[in-house]
GROMACS .gro file of C-alpha atoms in nm:
model
  496
    1UNK     CA    1 -26.665  -7.157  -8.146
    2UNK     CA    2 -26.310  -7.233  -8.040
    3UNK     CA    3 -26.230  -7.120  -7.688
    4UNK     CA    4 -25.939  -6.871  -7.667
    5UNK     CA    5 -25.625  -7.010  -7.502
    6UNK     CA    6 -25.576  -6.963  -7.131
    7UNK     CA    7 -25.304  -6.725  -7.010
    8UNK     CA    8 -24.968  -6.884  -6.930
    9UNK     CA    9 -24.998  -6.762  -6.570
   10UNK     CA   10 -25.271  -6.556  -6.408
   11UNK     CA   11 -25.197  -6.339  -6.107
   12UNK     CA   12 -25.466  -6.263  -5.849
   13UNK     CA   13 -25.320  -5.965  -5.667
   14UNK     CA   14 -25.515  -5.932  -5.343
   15UNK     CA   15 -25.626  -6.295  -5.324
   16UNK     CA   16 -25.699  -6.274  -4.952
   17UNK     CA   17 -25.977  -6.020  -5.008
   18UNK     CA   18 -26.344  -6.088  -5.054
   19UNK     CA   19 -26.358  -6.115  -5.433
   20UNK     CA   20 -26.007  -6.258  -5.467
   21UNK     CA   21 -26.074  -6.545  -5.228
   22UNK     CA   22 -26.374  -6.649  -5.440
   23UNK     CA   23 -26.209  -6.582  -5.776
   24UNK     CA   24 -25.905  -6.805  -5.721
   25UNK     CA   25 -26.106  -7.132  -5.696
   26UNK     CA   26 -26.306  -7.035  -6.007
   27UNK     CA   27 -25.992  -6.972  -6.210
   28UNK     CA   28 -25.835  -7.297  -6.086
   29UNK     CA   29 -26.144  -7.493  -6.191
   30UNK     CA   30 -26.125  -7.334  -6.537
   31UNK     CA   31 -25.766  -7.455  -6.581
   32UNK     CA   32 -25.572  -7.135  -6.520
   33UNK     CA   33 -25.223  -7.152  -6.374
   34UNK     CA   34 -25.268  -6.929  -6.070
   35UNK     CA   35 -25.030  -6.721  -5.865
   36UNK     CA   36 -25.205  -6.565  -5.564
   37UNK     CA   37 -25.065  -6.287  -5.350
   38UNK     CA   38 -25.137  -6.126  -5.016
   39UNK     CA   39 -24.939  -5.900  -4.789
   40UNK     CA   40 -24.917  -6.179  -4.532
   41UNK     CA   41 -24.860  -6.526  -4.674
   42UNK     CA   42 -25.003  -6.710  -4.374
   43UNK     CA   43 -25.347  -6.572  -4.462
   44UNK     CA   44 -25.339  -6.775  -4.785
   45UNK     CA   45 -25.165  -7.083  -4.655
   46UNK     CA   46 -25.472  -7.203  -4.466
   47UNK     CA   47 -25.700  -7.187  -4.773
   48UNK     CA   48 -25.618  -7.534  -4.905
   49UNK     CA   49 -25.506  -7.404  -5.245
   50UNK     CA   50 -25.246  -7.676  -5.291
   51UNK     CA   51 -25.206  -7.626  -5.667
   52UNK     CA   52 -25.181  -7.245  -5.646
   53UNK     CA   53 -24.848  -7.062  -5.625
   54UNK     CA   54 -24.859  -6.840  -5.316
   55UNK     CA   55 -24.645  -6.526  -5.300
   56UNK     CA   56 -24.620  -6.247  -5.044
   57UNK     CA   57 -24.642  -5.907  -5.213
   58UNK     CA   58 -24.748  -5.554  -5.128
   59UNK     CA   59 -24.800  -5.278  -5.384
   60UNK     CA   60 -24.676  -5.028  -5.125
   61UNK     CA   61 -24.346  -5.219  -5.116
   62UNK     CA   62 -24.244  -5.205  -5.485
   63UNK     CA   63 -23.947  -5.439  -5.438
   64UNK     CA   64 -24.195  -5.727  -5.380
   65UNK     CA   65 -24.376  -5.679  -5.713
   66UNK     CA   66 -24.126  -5.803  -5.973
   67UNK     CA   67 -24.126  -6.158  -5.835
   68UNK     CA   68 -24.505  -6.158  -5.809
   69UNK     CA   69 -24.548  -6.048  -6.172
   70UNK     CA   70 -24.269  -6.252  -6.330
   71UNK     CA   71 -24.408  -6.465  -6.615
   72UNK     CA   72 -24.764  -6.335  -6.570
   73UNK     CA   73 -24.985  -6.264  -6.872
   74UNK     CA   74 -25.305  -6.150  -6.700
   75UNK     CA   75 -25.312  -5.978  -6.362
   76UNK     CA   76 -25.622  -5.914  -6.151
   77UNK     CA   77 -25.577  -5.605  -5.936
   78UNK     CA   78 -25.813  -5.640  -5.637
   79UNK     CA   79 -25.657  -5.425  -5.364
   80UNK     CA   80 -25.749  -5.095  -5.205
   81UNK     CA   81 -25.658  -4.902  -4.891
   82UNK     CA   82 -26.000  -4.792  -4.766
   83UNK     CA   83 -25.935  -4.933  -4.421
   84UNK     CA   84 -25.609  -4.738  -4.388
   85UNK     CA   85 -25.767  -4.415  -4.260
   86UNK     CA   86 -25.782  -4.067  -4.410
   87UNK     CA   87 -25.470  -4.115  -4.621
   88UNK     CA   88 -25.621  -4.400  -4.824
   89UNK     CA   89 -25.651  -4.207  -5.154
   90UNK     CA   90 -25.280  -4.123  -5.165
   91UNK     CA   91 -25.190  -4.481  -5.074
   92UNK     CA   92 -25.417  -4.614  -5.349
   93UNK     CA   93 -25.248  -4.388  -5.608
   94UNK     CA   94 -24.904  -4.489  -5.489
   95UNK     CA   95 -24.991  -4.859  -5.499
   96UNK     CA   96 -25.145  -4.837  -5.847
   97UNK     CA   97 -24.842  -4.654  -5.988
   98UNK     CA   98 -24.600  -4.910  -5.846
   99UNK     CA   99 -24.808  -5.201  -5.979
  100UNK     CA  100 -24.844  -5.045  -6.325
  101UNK     CA  101 -24.468  -4.994  -6.356
  102UNK     CA  102 -24.392  -5.348  -6.237
  103UNK     CA  103 -24.649  -5.489  -6.483
  104UNK     CA  104 -24.481  -5.300  -6.767
  105UNK     CA  105 -24.141  -5.440  -6.671
  106UNK     CA  106 -24.283  -5.793  -6.656
  107UNK     CA  107 -24.452  -5.767  -6.997
  108UNK     CA  108 -24.802  -5.834  -6.861
  109UNK     CA  109 -25.058  -5.854  -7.142
  110UNK     CA  110 -25.366  -5.733  -6.950
  111UNK     CA  111 -25.465  -5.594  -6.610
  112UNK     CA  112 -25.821  -5.651  -6.489
  113UNK     CA  113 -25.913  -5.406  -6.215
  114UNK     CA  114 -26.230  -5.426  -6.004
  115UNK     CA  115 -26.350  -5.074  -5.928
  116UNK     CA  116 -26.677  -4.916  -5.821
  117UNK     CA  117 -26.974  -4.773  -6.007
  118UNK     CA  118 -26.961  -4.396  -6.034
  119UNK     CA  119 -27.272  -4.184  -5.969
  120UNK     CA  120 -27.329  -3.885  -6.194
  121UNK     CA  121 -27.288  -3.639  -5.906
  122UNK     CA  122 -27.007  -3.823  -5.731
  123UNK     CA  123 -26.923  -3.668  -5.395
  124UNK     CA  124 -26.788  -3.989  -5.243
  125UNK     CA  125 -26.419  -3.981  -5.161
  126UNK     CA  126 -26.407  -4.360  -5.163
  127UNK     CA  127 -26.567  -4.399  -5.505
  128UNK     CA  128 -26.354  -4.117  -5.643
  129UNK     CA  129 -26.044  -4.301  -5.524
  130UNK     CA  130 -26.160  -4.620  -5.695
  131UNK     CA  131 -26.204  -4.427  -6.021
  132UNK     CA  132 -25.865  -4.259  -5.985
  133UNK     CA  133 -25.697  -4.596  -5.923
  134UNK     CA  134 -25.831  -4.722  -6.255
  135UNK     CA  135 -25.699  -4.415  -6.434
  136UNK     CA  136 -25.353  -4.453  -6.279
  137UNK     CA  137 -25.336  -4.820  -6.382
  138UNK     CA  138 -25.449  -4.738  -6.738
  139UNK     CA  139 -25.193  -4.457  -6.782
  140UNK     CA  140 -24.918  -4.704  -6.876
  141UNK     CA  141 -24.842  -4.940  -7.164
  142UNK     CA  142 -25.042  -5.238  -7.029
  143UNK     CA  143 -25.411  -5.241  -7.135
  144UNK     CA  144 -25.648  -5.224  -6.839
  145UNK     CA  145 -26.004  -5.353  -6.823
  146UNK     CA  146 -26.175  -5.173  -6.537
  147UNK     CA  147 -26.487  -5.351  -6.415
  148UNK     CA  148 -26.713  -5.120  -6.217
  149UNK     CA  149 -26.953  -5.297  -5.982
  150UNK     CA  150 -27.200  -5.169  -5.725
  151UNK     CA  151 -27.368  -5.387  -5.464
  152UNK     CA  152 -27.241  -5.745  -5.472
  153UNK     CA  153 -27.474  -6.012  -5.330
  154UNK     CA  154 -27.276  -6.293  -5.173
  155UNK     CA  155 -27.178  -6.420  -4.828
  156UNK     CA  156 -26.924  -6.179  -4.683
  157UNK     CA  157 -26.991  -5.879  -4.906
  158UNK     CA  158 -27.049  -5.564  -4.703
  159UNK     CA  159 -27.389  -5.484  -4.855
  160UNK     CA  160 -27.519  -5.838  -4.813
  161UNK     CA  161 -27.402  -5.864  -4.452
  162UNK     CA  162 -27.549  -5.526  -4.359
  163UNK     CA  163 -27.881  -5.647  -4.500
  164UNK     CA  164 -27.855  -5.979  -4.312
  165UNK     CA  165 -27.784  -5.807  -3.981
  166UNK     CA  166 -28.051  -5.539  -4.022
  167UNK     CA  167 -28.316  -5.799  -4.103
  168UNK     CA  168 -28.226  -6.030  -3.814
  169UNK     CA  169 -28.130  -5.766  -3.556
  170UNK     CA  170 -28.409  -5.512  -3.601
  171UNK     CA  171 -28.776  -5.617  -3.624
  172UNK     CA  172 -28.855  -5.247  -3.674
  173UNK     CA  173 -28.601  -5.032  -3.859
  174UNK     CA  174 -28.561  -4.658  -3.844
  175UNK     CA  175 -28.346  -4.604  -4.149
  176UNK     CA  176 -28.178  -4.310  -4.326
  177UNK     CA  177 -28.308  -4.166  -4.650
  178UNK     CA  178 -28.047  -4.360  -4.849
  179UNK     CA  179 -28.266  -4.671  -4.828
  180UNK     CA  180 -28.458  -4.513  -5.117
  181UNK     CA  181 -28.154  -4.510  -5.348
  182UNK     CA  182 -28.173  -4.738  -5.651
  183UNK     CA  183 -27.916  -4.987  -5.775
  184UNK     CA  184 -27.884  -5.310  -5.969
  185UNK     CA  185 -27.726  -5.555  -5.724
  186UNK     CA  186 -27.518  -5.824  -5.892
  187UNK     CA  187 -27.484  -6.181  -5.772
  188UNK     CA  188 -27.132  -6.276  -5.671
  189UNK     CA  189 -27.147  -6.570  -5.913
  190UNK     CA  190 -27.226  -6.337  -6.205
  191UNK     CA  191 -26.950  -6.094  -6.113
  192UNK     CA  192 -26.697  -6.378  -6.090
  193UNK     CA  193 -26.811  -6.512  -6.427
  194UNK     CA  194 -26.754  -6.173  -6.588
  195UNK     CA  195 -26.411  -6.139  -6.429
  196UNK     CA  196 -26.304  -6.488  -6.529
  197UNK     CA  197 -26.410  -6.453  -6.894
  198UNK     CA  198 -26.239  -6.116  -6.928
  199UNK     CA  199 -25.904  -6.291  -6.890
  200UNK     CA  200 -25.934  -6.452  -7.234
  201UNK     CA  201 -26.184  -6.251  -7.437
  202UNK     CA  202 -26.047  -6.054  -7.731
  203UNK     CA  203 -26.056  -5.684  -7.647
  204UNK     CA  204 -25.826  -5.418  -7.791
  205UNK     CA  205 -25.686  -5.151  -7.561
  206UNK     CA  206 -25.823  -5.038  -7.228
  207UNK     CA  207 -26.192  -5.037  -7.141
  208UNK     CA  208 -26.421  -4.933  -6.857
  209UNK     CA  209 -26.712  -5.177  -6.822
  210UNK     CA  210 -27.007  -5.133  -6.586
  211UNK     CA  211 -27.170  -5.447  -6.451
  212UNK     CA  212 -27.502  -5.501  -6.276
  213UNK     CA  213 -27.765  -5.761  -6.201
  214UNK     CA  214 -28.109  -5.830  -6.347
  215UNK     CA  215 -28.318  -5.612  -6.111
  216UNK     CA  216 -28.337  -5.239  -6.044
  217UNK     CA  217 -28.427  -5.208  -5.676
  218UNK     CA  218 -28.428  -4.961  -5.393
  219UNK     CA  219 -28.222  -5.059  -5.090
  220UNK     CA  220 -28.545  -5.088  -4.891
  221UNK     CA  221 -28.669  -5.341  -5.149
  222UNK     CA  222 -28.355  -5.548  -5.095
  223UNK     CA  223 -28.417  -5.553  -4.720
  224UNK     CA  224 -28.777  -5.665  -4.770
  225UNK     CA  225 -28.693  -5.934  -5.026
  226UNK     CA  226 -28.416  -6.073  -4.804
  227UNK     CA  227 -28.667  -6.085  -4.518
  228UNK     CA  228 -28.910  -6.276  -4.738
  229UNK     CA  229 -28.644  -6.534  -4.830
  230UNK     CA  230 -28.549  -6.600  -4.466
  231UNK     CA  231 -28.900  -6.565  -4.324
  232UNK     CA  232 -28.847  -6.241  -4.130
  233UNK     CA  233 -29.098  -5.956  -4.183
  234UNK     CA  234 -28.928  -5.620  -4.237
  235UNK     CA  235 -29.083  -5.292  -4.123
  236UNK     CA  236 -28.905  -4.973  -4.224
  237UNK     CA  237 -28.950  -4.615  -4.099
  238UNK     CA  238 -28.720  -4.370  -4.288
  239UNK     CA  239 -28.540  -4.123  -4.060
  240UNK     CA  240 -28.410  -3.823  -4.259
  241UNK     CA  241 -28.179  -3.681  -3.989
  242UNK     CA  242 -27.917  -3.957  -4.020
  243UNK     CA  243 -27.619  -3.827  -4.218
  244UNK     CA  244 -27.385  -4.071  -4.399
  245UNK     CA  245 -27.128  -4.044  -4.120
  246UNK     CA  246 -27.389  -4.097  -3.849
  247UNK     CA  247 -27.528  -4.383  -4.056
  248UNK     CA  248 -27.192  -4.561  -4.054
  249UNK     CA  249 -27.174  -4.529  -3.674
  250UNK     CA  250 -27.534  -4.646  -3.646
  251UNK     CA  251 -27.458  -4.953  -3.858
  252UNK     CA  252 -27.150  -5.023  -3.644
  253UNK     CA  253 -27.375  -5.022  -3.339
  254UNK     CA  254 -27.666  -5.234  -3.465
  255UNK     CA  255 -27.477  -5.468  -3.701
  256UNK     CA  256 -27.155  -5.663  -3.676
  257UNK     CA  257 -27.020  -5.501  -3.995
  258UNK     CA  258 -26.725  -5.274  -3.898
  259UNK     CA  259 -26.770  -4.902  -3.959
  260UNK     CA  260 -26.469  -4.886  -4.195
  261UNK     CA  261 -26.634  -5.155  -4.408
  262UNK     CA  262 -26.983  -5.002  -4.399
  263UNK     CA  263 -26.874  -4.642  -4.467
  264UNK     CA  264 -26.778  -4.693  -4.835
  265UNK     CA  265 -27.110  -4.872  -4.885
  266UNK     CA  266 -27.305  -4.578  -4.741
  267UNK     CA  267 -27.101  -4.328  -4.940
  268UNK     CA  268 -27.222  -4.503  -5.255
  269UNK     CA  269 -27.580  -4.548  -5.137
  270UNK     CA  270 -27.634  -4.174  -5.113
  271UNK     CA  271 -27.675  -4.188  -5.490
  272UNK     CA  272 -27.852  -4.405  -5.743
  273UNK     CA  273 -27.591  -4.652  -5.874
  274UNK     CA  274 -27.732  -4.770  -6.206
  275UNK     CA  275 -27.478  -4.928  -6.442
  276UNK     CA  276 -27.468  -4.887  -6.817
  277UNK     CA  277 -27.377  -5.249  -6.884
  278UNK     CA  278 -27.477  -5.281  -7.249
  279UNK     CA  279 -27.116  -5.323  -7.364
  280UNK     CA  280 -27.021  -5.607  -7.131
  281UNK     CA  281 -27.352  -5.785  -7.193
  282UNK     CA  282 -27.276  -5.775  -7.565
  283UNK     CA  283 -26.924  -5.907  -7.506
  284UNK     CA  284 -27.025  -6.168  -7.247
  285UNK     CA  285 -27.393  -6.267  -7.267
  286UNK     CA  286 -27.500  -6.402  -6.927
  287UNK     CA  287 -27.839  -6.495  -6.787
  288UNK     CA  288 -27.810  -6.269  -6.486
  289UNK     CA  289 -27.959  -6.373  -6.152
  290UNK     CA  290 -28.240  -6.174  -5.999
  291UNK     CA  291 -28.177  -6.031  -5.655
  292UNK     CA  292 -28.391  -6.298  -5.491
  293UNK     CA  293 -28.203  -6.571  -5.678
  294UNK     CA  294 -27.874  -6.412  -5.572
  295UNK     CA  295 -27.980  -6.415  -5.205
  296UNK     CA  296 -28.091  -6.778  -5.225
  297UNK     CA  297 -27.766  -6.872  -5.399
  298UNK     CA  298 -27.558  -6.693  -5.135
  299UNK     CA  299 -27.733  -6.870  -4.849
  300UNK     CA  300 -27.696  -7.206  -5.024
  301UNK     CA  301 -27.325  -7.141  -5.087
  302UNK     CA  302 -27.279  -7.090  -4.714
  303UNK     CA  303 -27.444  -7.421  -4.633
  304UNK     CA  304 -27.229  -7.610  -4.884
  305UNK     CA  305 -26.895  -7.447  -4.801
  306UNK     CA  306 -26.632  -7.691  -4.668
  307UNK     CA  307 -26.514  -7.662  -4.310
  308UNK     CA  308 -26.216  -7.428  -4.294
  309UNK     CA  309 -25.900  -7.526  -4.109
  310UNK     CA  310 -25.932  -7.214  -3.893
  311UNK     CA  311 -26.172  -6.931  -3.831
  312UNK     CA  312 -26.212  -6.770  -4.170
  313UNK     CA  313 -26.419  -6.458  -4.219
  314UNK     CA  314 -26.740  -6.590  -4.074
  315UNK     CA  315 -26.753  -6.937  -4.229
  316UNK     CA  316 -27.098  -7.082  -4.153
  317UNK     CA  317 -26.944  -7.380  -3.975
  318UNK     CA  318 -26.807  -7.140  -3.714
  319UNK     CA  319 -27.154  -6.989  -3.676
  320UNK     CA  320 -27.322  -7.318  -3.583
  321UNK     CA  321 -27.471  -7.332  -3.935
  322UNK     CA  322 -27.719  -7.061  -3.833
  323UNK     CA  323 -27.780  -6.804  -4.104
  324UNK     CA  324 -27.926  -6.557  -3.857
  325UNK     CA  325 -27.582  -6.527  -3.696
  326UNK     CA  326 -27.371  -6.240  -3.828
  327UNK     CA  327 -27.099  -6.313  -4.082
  328UNK     CA  328 -26.869  -6.048  -3.935
  329UNK     CA  329 -26.766  -6.078  -3.573
  330UNK     CA  330 -26.709  -5.853  -3.277
  331UNK     CA  331 -26.353  -5.912  -3.156
  332UNK     CA  332 -26.142  -5.900  -2.843
  333UNK     CA  333 -25.766  -5.931  -2.886
  334UNK     CA  334 -25.482  -5.985  -2.640
  335UNK     CA  335 -25.111  -6.056  -2.682
  336UNK     CA  336 -24.820  -6.129  -2.450
  337UNK     CA  337 -24.451  -6.210  -2.490
  338UNK     CA  338 -24.280  -6.502  -2.321
  339UNK     CA  339 -23.918  -6.601  -2.261
  340UNK     CA  340 -24.020  -6.961  -2.324
  341UNK     CA  341 -23.953  -7.112  -2.665
  342UNK     CA  342 -24.240  -7.142  -2.915
  343UNK     CA  343 -24.242  -7.518  -2.852
  344UNK     CA  344 -24.272  -7.469  -2.476
  345UNK     CA  345 -24.544  -7.210  -2.517
  346UNK     CA  346 -24.738  -7.431  -2.757
  347UNK     CA  347 -24.725  -7.718  -2.506
  348UNK     CA  348 -24.914  -7.499  -2.259
  349UNK     CA  349 -25.162  -7.373  -2.518
  350UNK     CA  350 -25.269  -7.722  -2.622
  351UNK     CA  351 -25.295  -7.830  -2.256
  352UNK     CA  352 -25.552  -7.565  -2.170
  353UNK     CA  353 -25.883  -7.658  -2.008
  354UNK     CA  354 -26.010  -7.968  -1.832
  355UNK     CA  355 -25.824  -8.049  -1.512
  356UNK     CA  356 -25.544  -7.820  -1.627
  357UNK     CA  357 -25.773  -7.524  -1.585
  358UNK     CA  358 -25.796  -7.187  -1.760
  359UNK     CA  359 -25.514  -7.020  -1.560
  360UNK     CA  360 -25.695  -6.695  -1.486
  361UNK     CA  361 -26.008  -6.611  -1.286
  362UNK     CA  362 -26.095  -6.979  -1.255
  363UNK     CA  363 -26.410  -6.907  -1.047
  364UNK     CA  364 -26.556  -6.707  -1.339
  365UNK     CA  365 -26.498  -6.997  -1.580
  366UNK     CA  366 -26.670  -7.231  -1.333
  367UNK     CA  367 -26.957  -6.987  -1.289
  368UNK     CA  368 -26.999  -6.962  -1.668
  369UNK     CA  369 -27.022  -7.341  -1.680
  370UNK     CA  370 -27.290  -7.346  -1.409
  371UNK     CA  371 -27.491  -7.078  -1.591
  372UNK     CA  372 -27.467  -7.279  -1.910
  373UNK     CA  373 -27.598  -7.593  -1.740
  374UNK     CA  374 -27.880  -7.394  -1.582
  375UNK     CA  375 -27.993  -7.297  -1.935
  376UNK     CA  376 -27.972  -7.656  -2.061
  377UNK     CA  377 -27.614  -7.645  -2.189
  378UNK     CA  378 -27.324  -7.881  -2.134
  379UNK     CA  379 -27.131  -7.669  -1.886
  380UNK     CA  380 -26.773  -7.758  -1.796
  381UNK     CA  381 -26.836  -8.126  -1.726
  382UNK     CA  382 -26.683  -8.272  -2.044
  383UNK     CA  383 -26.321  -8.187  -1.966
  384UNK     CA  384 -26.064  -8.317  -2.215
  385UNK     CA  385 -25.990  -8.645  -2.389
  386UNK     CA  386 -25.616  -8.618  -2.315
  387UNK     CA  387 -25.451  -8.383  -2.061
  388UNK     CA  388 -25.166  -8.272  -2.292
  389UNK     CA  389 -25.261  -8.337  -2.655
  390UNK     CA  390 -25.543  -8.223  -2.882
  391UNK     CA  391 -25.682  -8.322  -3.218
  392UNK     CA  392 -25.955  -8.170  -3.437
  393UNK     CA  393 -26.296  -8.261  -3.299
  394UNK     CA  394 -26.185  -8.292  -2.935
  395UNK     CA  395 -26.402  -8.140  -2.663
  396UNK     CA  396 -26.238  -7.894  -2.425
  397UNK     CA  397 -26.496  -7.820  -2.156
  398UNK     CA  398 -26.768  -7.621  -2.341
  399UNK     CA  399 -26.546  -7.569  -2.648
  400UNK     CA  400 -26.463  -7.796  -2.940
  401UNK     CA  401 -26.142  -7.802  -3.143
  402UNK     CA  402 -26.234  -7.679  -3.493
  403UNK     CA  403 -25.885  -7.608  -3.624
  404UNK     CA  404 -25.534  -7.713  -3.531
  405UNK     CA  405 -25.197  -7.625  -3.679
  406UNK     CA  406 -24.953  -7.804  -3.447
  407UNK     CA  407 -24.703  -7.568  -3.293
  408UNK     CA  408 -24.879  -7.262  -3.430
  409UNK     CA  409 -25.253  -7.227  -3.396
  410UNK     CA  410 -25.551  -7.362  -3.203
  411UNK     CA  411 -25.910  -7.272  -3.293
  412UNK     CA  412 -26.192  -7.349  -3.050
  413UNK     CA  413 -26.564  -7.307  -3.124
  414UNK     CA  414 -26.800  -7.258  -2.831
  415UNK     CA  415 -27.073  -7.514  -2.772
  416UNK     CA  416 -27.226  -7.335  -2.475
  417UNK     CA  417 -27.566  -7.165  -2.487
  418UNK     CA  418 -27.513  -6.825  -2.653
  419UNK     CA  419 -27.713  -6.566  -2.849
  420UNK     CA  420 -27.469  -6.616  -3.134
  421UNK     CA  421 -27.150  -6.807  -3.198
  422UNK     CA  422 -26.809  -6.767  -3.033
  423UNK     CA  423 -26.462  -6.863  -3.153
  424UNK     CA  424 -26.145  -6.855  -2.943
  425UNK     CA  425 -25.818  -6.869  -3.132
  426UNK     CA  426 -25.462  -6.895  -2.997
  427UNK     CA  427 -25.160  -6.831  -3.218
  428UNK     CA  428 -24.798  -6.892  -3.112
  429UNK     CA  429 -24.527  -6.693  -3.289
  430UNK     CA  430 -24.150  -6.690  -3.264
  431UNK     CA  431 -23.994  -6.360  -3.160
  432UNK     CA  432 -23.700  -6.232  -3.364
  433UNK     CA  433 -23.491  -6.167  -3.053
  434UNK     CA  434 -23.569  -6.504  -2.895
  435UNK     CA  435 -23.862  -6.633  -2.697
  436UNK     CA  436 -24.221  -6.640  -2.824
  437UNK     CA  437 -24.542  -6.446  -2.845
  438UNK     CA  438 -24.897  -6.560  -2.781
  439UNK     CA  439 -25.186  -6.386  -2.956
  440UNK     CA  440 -25.539  -6.463  -2.839
  441UNK     CA  441 -25.842  -6.354  -3.041
  442UNK     CA  442 -26.196  -6.400  -2.916
  443UNK     CA  443 -26.459  -6.355  -3.187
  444UNK     CA  444 -26.830  -6.334  -3.128
  445UNK     CA  445 -27.085  -6.351  -3.411
  446UNK     CA  446 -27.407  -6.205  -3.265
  447UNK     CA  447 -27.752  -6.341  -3.343
  448UNK     CA  448 -28.020  -6.077  -3.331
  449UNK     CA  449 -28.061  -5.792  -3.087
  450UNK     CA  450 -27.989  -6.016  -2.785
  451UNK     CA  451 -27.656  -6.113  -2.938
  452UNK     CA  452 -27.557  -5.749  -2.971
  453UNK     CA  453 -27.666  -5.673  -2.614
  454UNK     CA  454 -27.473  -5.977  -2.486
  455UNK     CA  455 -27.156  -5.858  -2.657
  456UNK     CA  456 -27.175  -5.497  -2.544
  457UNK     CA  457 -27.275  -5.593  -2.191
  458UNK     CA  458 -26.982  -5.831  -2.140
  459UNK     CA  459 -26.714  -5.651  -2.343
  460UNK     CA  460 -26.522  -5.517  -2.036
  461UNK     CA  461 -26.528  -5.859  -1.865
  462UNK     CA  462 -26.420  -6.044  -2.179
  463UNK     CA  463 -26.135  -5.799  -2.239
  464UNK     CA  464 -26.001  -5.856  -1.886
  465UNK     CA  465 -26.041  -6.235  -1.900
  466UNK     CA  466 -25.865  -6.287  -2.232
  467UNK     CA  467 -25.587  -6.043  -2.147
  468UNK     CA  468 -25.526  -6.220  -1.817
  469UNK     CA  469 -25.554  -6.565  -1.975
  470UNK     CA  470 -25.294  -6.480  -2.239
  471UNK     CA  471 -25.045  -6.351  -1.985
  472UNK     CA  472 -25.106  -6.646  -1.752
  473UNK     CA  473 -25.040  -6.904  -2.027
  474UNK     CA  474 -24.711  -6.728  -2.107
  475UNK     CA  475 -24.609  -6.735  -1.739
  476UNK     CA  476 -24.704  -7.102  -1.719
  477UNK     CA  477 -24.480  -7.181  -2.016
  478UNK     CA  478 -24.190  -6.997  -1.853
  479UNK     CA  479 -24.244  -7.183  -1.525
  480UNK     CA  480 -24.251  -7.518  -1.705
  481UNK     CA  481 -23.935  -7.426  -1.898
  482UNK     CA  482 -23.764  -7.349  -1.567
  483UNK     CA  483 -23.856  -7.693  -1.435
  484UNK     CA  484 -24.135  -7.586  -1.199
  485UNK     CA  485 -24.440  -7.810  -1.170
  486UNK     CA  486 -24.727  -7.716  -1.398
  487UNK     CA  487 -24.952  -7.467  -1.221
  488UNK     CA  488 -24.673  -7.334  -1.001
  489UNK     CA  489 -24.695  -6.990  -1.155
  490UNK     CA  490 -25.059  -6.973  -1.047
  491UNK     CA  491 -24.996  -7.095  -0.693
  492UNK     CA  492 -25.129  -7.445  -0.745
  493UNK     CA  493 -25.003  -7.770  -0.898
  494UNK     CA  494 -25.205  -7.917  -1.181
  495UNK     CA  495 -25.222  -8.285  -1.263
  496UNK     CA  496 -25.035  -8.373  -1.581
   0.00000   0.00000   0.00000
């Protein structure tokens, strides 16, 4: 059978999201001409998509849409506002209306929208918003294929990461009644294959297509099968008093998955989510993966993923290649403005550590190094290769340079003894009114219950250290710009 021609240009709107970031490479490999969008272009620029056209666009800023859709035949719509707070449903409607109108103006041939499976007695505000978004998109002249999926099994999907964390963090689980709900989890690979083929298959008009995997399982079965794959026994005691809202807070406490990510998952899991996928299986016959196969495939995909240029949504390389370490991270963030130029501030950022010191609460850094050595770690004894310059792979005390964008960003991965994995990232930005801004993000991916206890126990100390460090680096850059010796702002003179 002759393959249908590929679209002239395919737009992935929301390419920085979970599904979009996996779909773009698939479409590229199939020969599509891709235009990928995100609200912030720098999120896409570090992905290594050299042959993909990158465009900044936001459906809530309609004036950005015409350029994004110009010349596009097929557009994937993969955005939602669930993390935006209580007003997310209105924002989703507004975004869908703006996108639909821009697609009509551009002459788009087809919109493919990824929505959510709808239970028969839907009381979920999140799922209702996903359904309403599909209806708004389909109300115009451009045909819309709405693909409704439930639980997606792949590294980084909310359901998969909740399962990972529950299995590794809790040897004995007291779980809500929703663990008894039934669904047909679909492997990420199978979902992407459906989405990719829908760009070229001959379908008249708009359609709503449910998709699902090979197995019908209760959520408790998924926990147990994941435990079997990774060699961790799972013991479950249902606890009926946990409401969906309390469940989301409970998951936020015992897993690294943020509450705003877990809440839509729990809203859906209150019901059986069983797709009627006969139509799409007739259109696109696939040999669907079982849940166990999907789990094994997801874990293998993590192991084979290339090293990212920066911390990127829990890449396994930034988790010491340990699959018991959480994909999502607990974060501490600090920012400070400086009168120094971005170049002057960057010079201080890339000189951090070694004999140059850590600028703030130096005794605590030294103490952390001694504790690390006491537990068999490397401590602070490695220093730096060069006092003023860095390259990827360099050691900086008990850190290693994992990512480097000269003048902009430095990513350090901890090599100290930890119940998890830690990443420290510095980003230098130019201020519109002159001067610069330093943003410091510390990310910790916990491993097991001790990882969670470590994070919660040290959160106040970490917040103070990274806030003080960020401000001190900015002061150091200002002192250097004024001609003072390095270290003068801290009351000491460092060796250059």
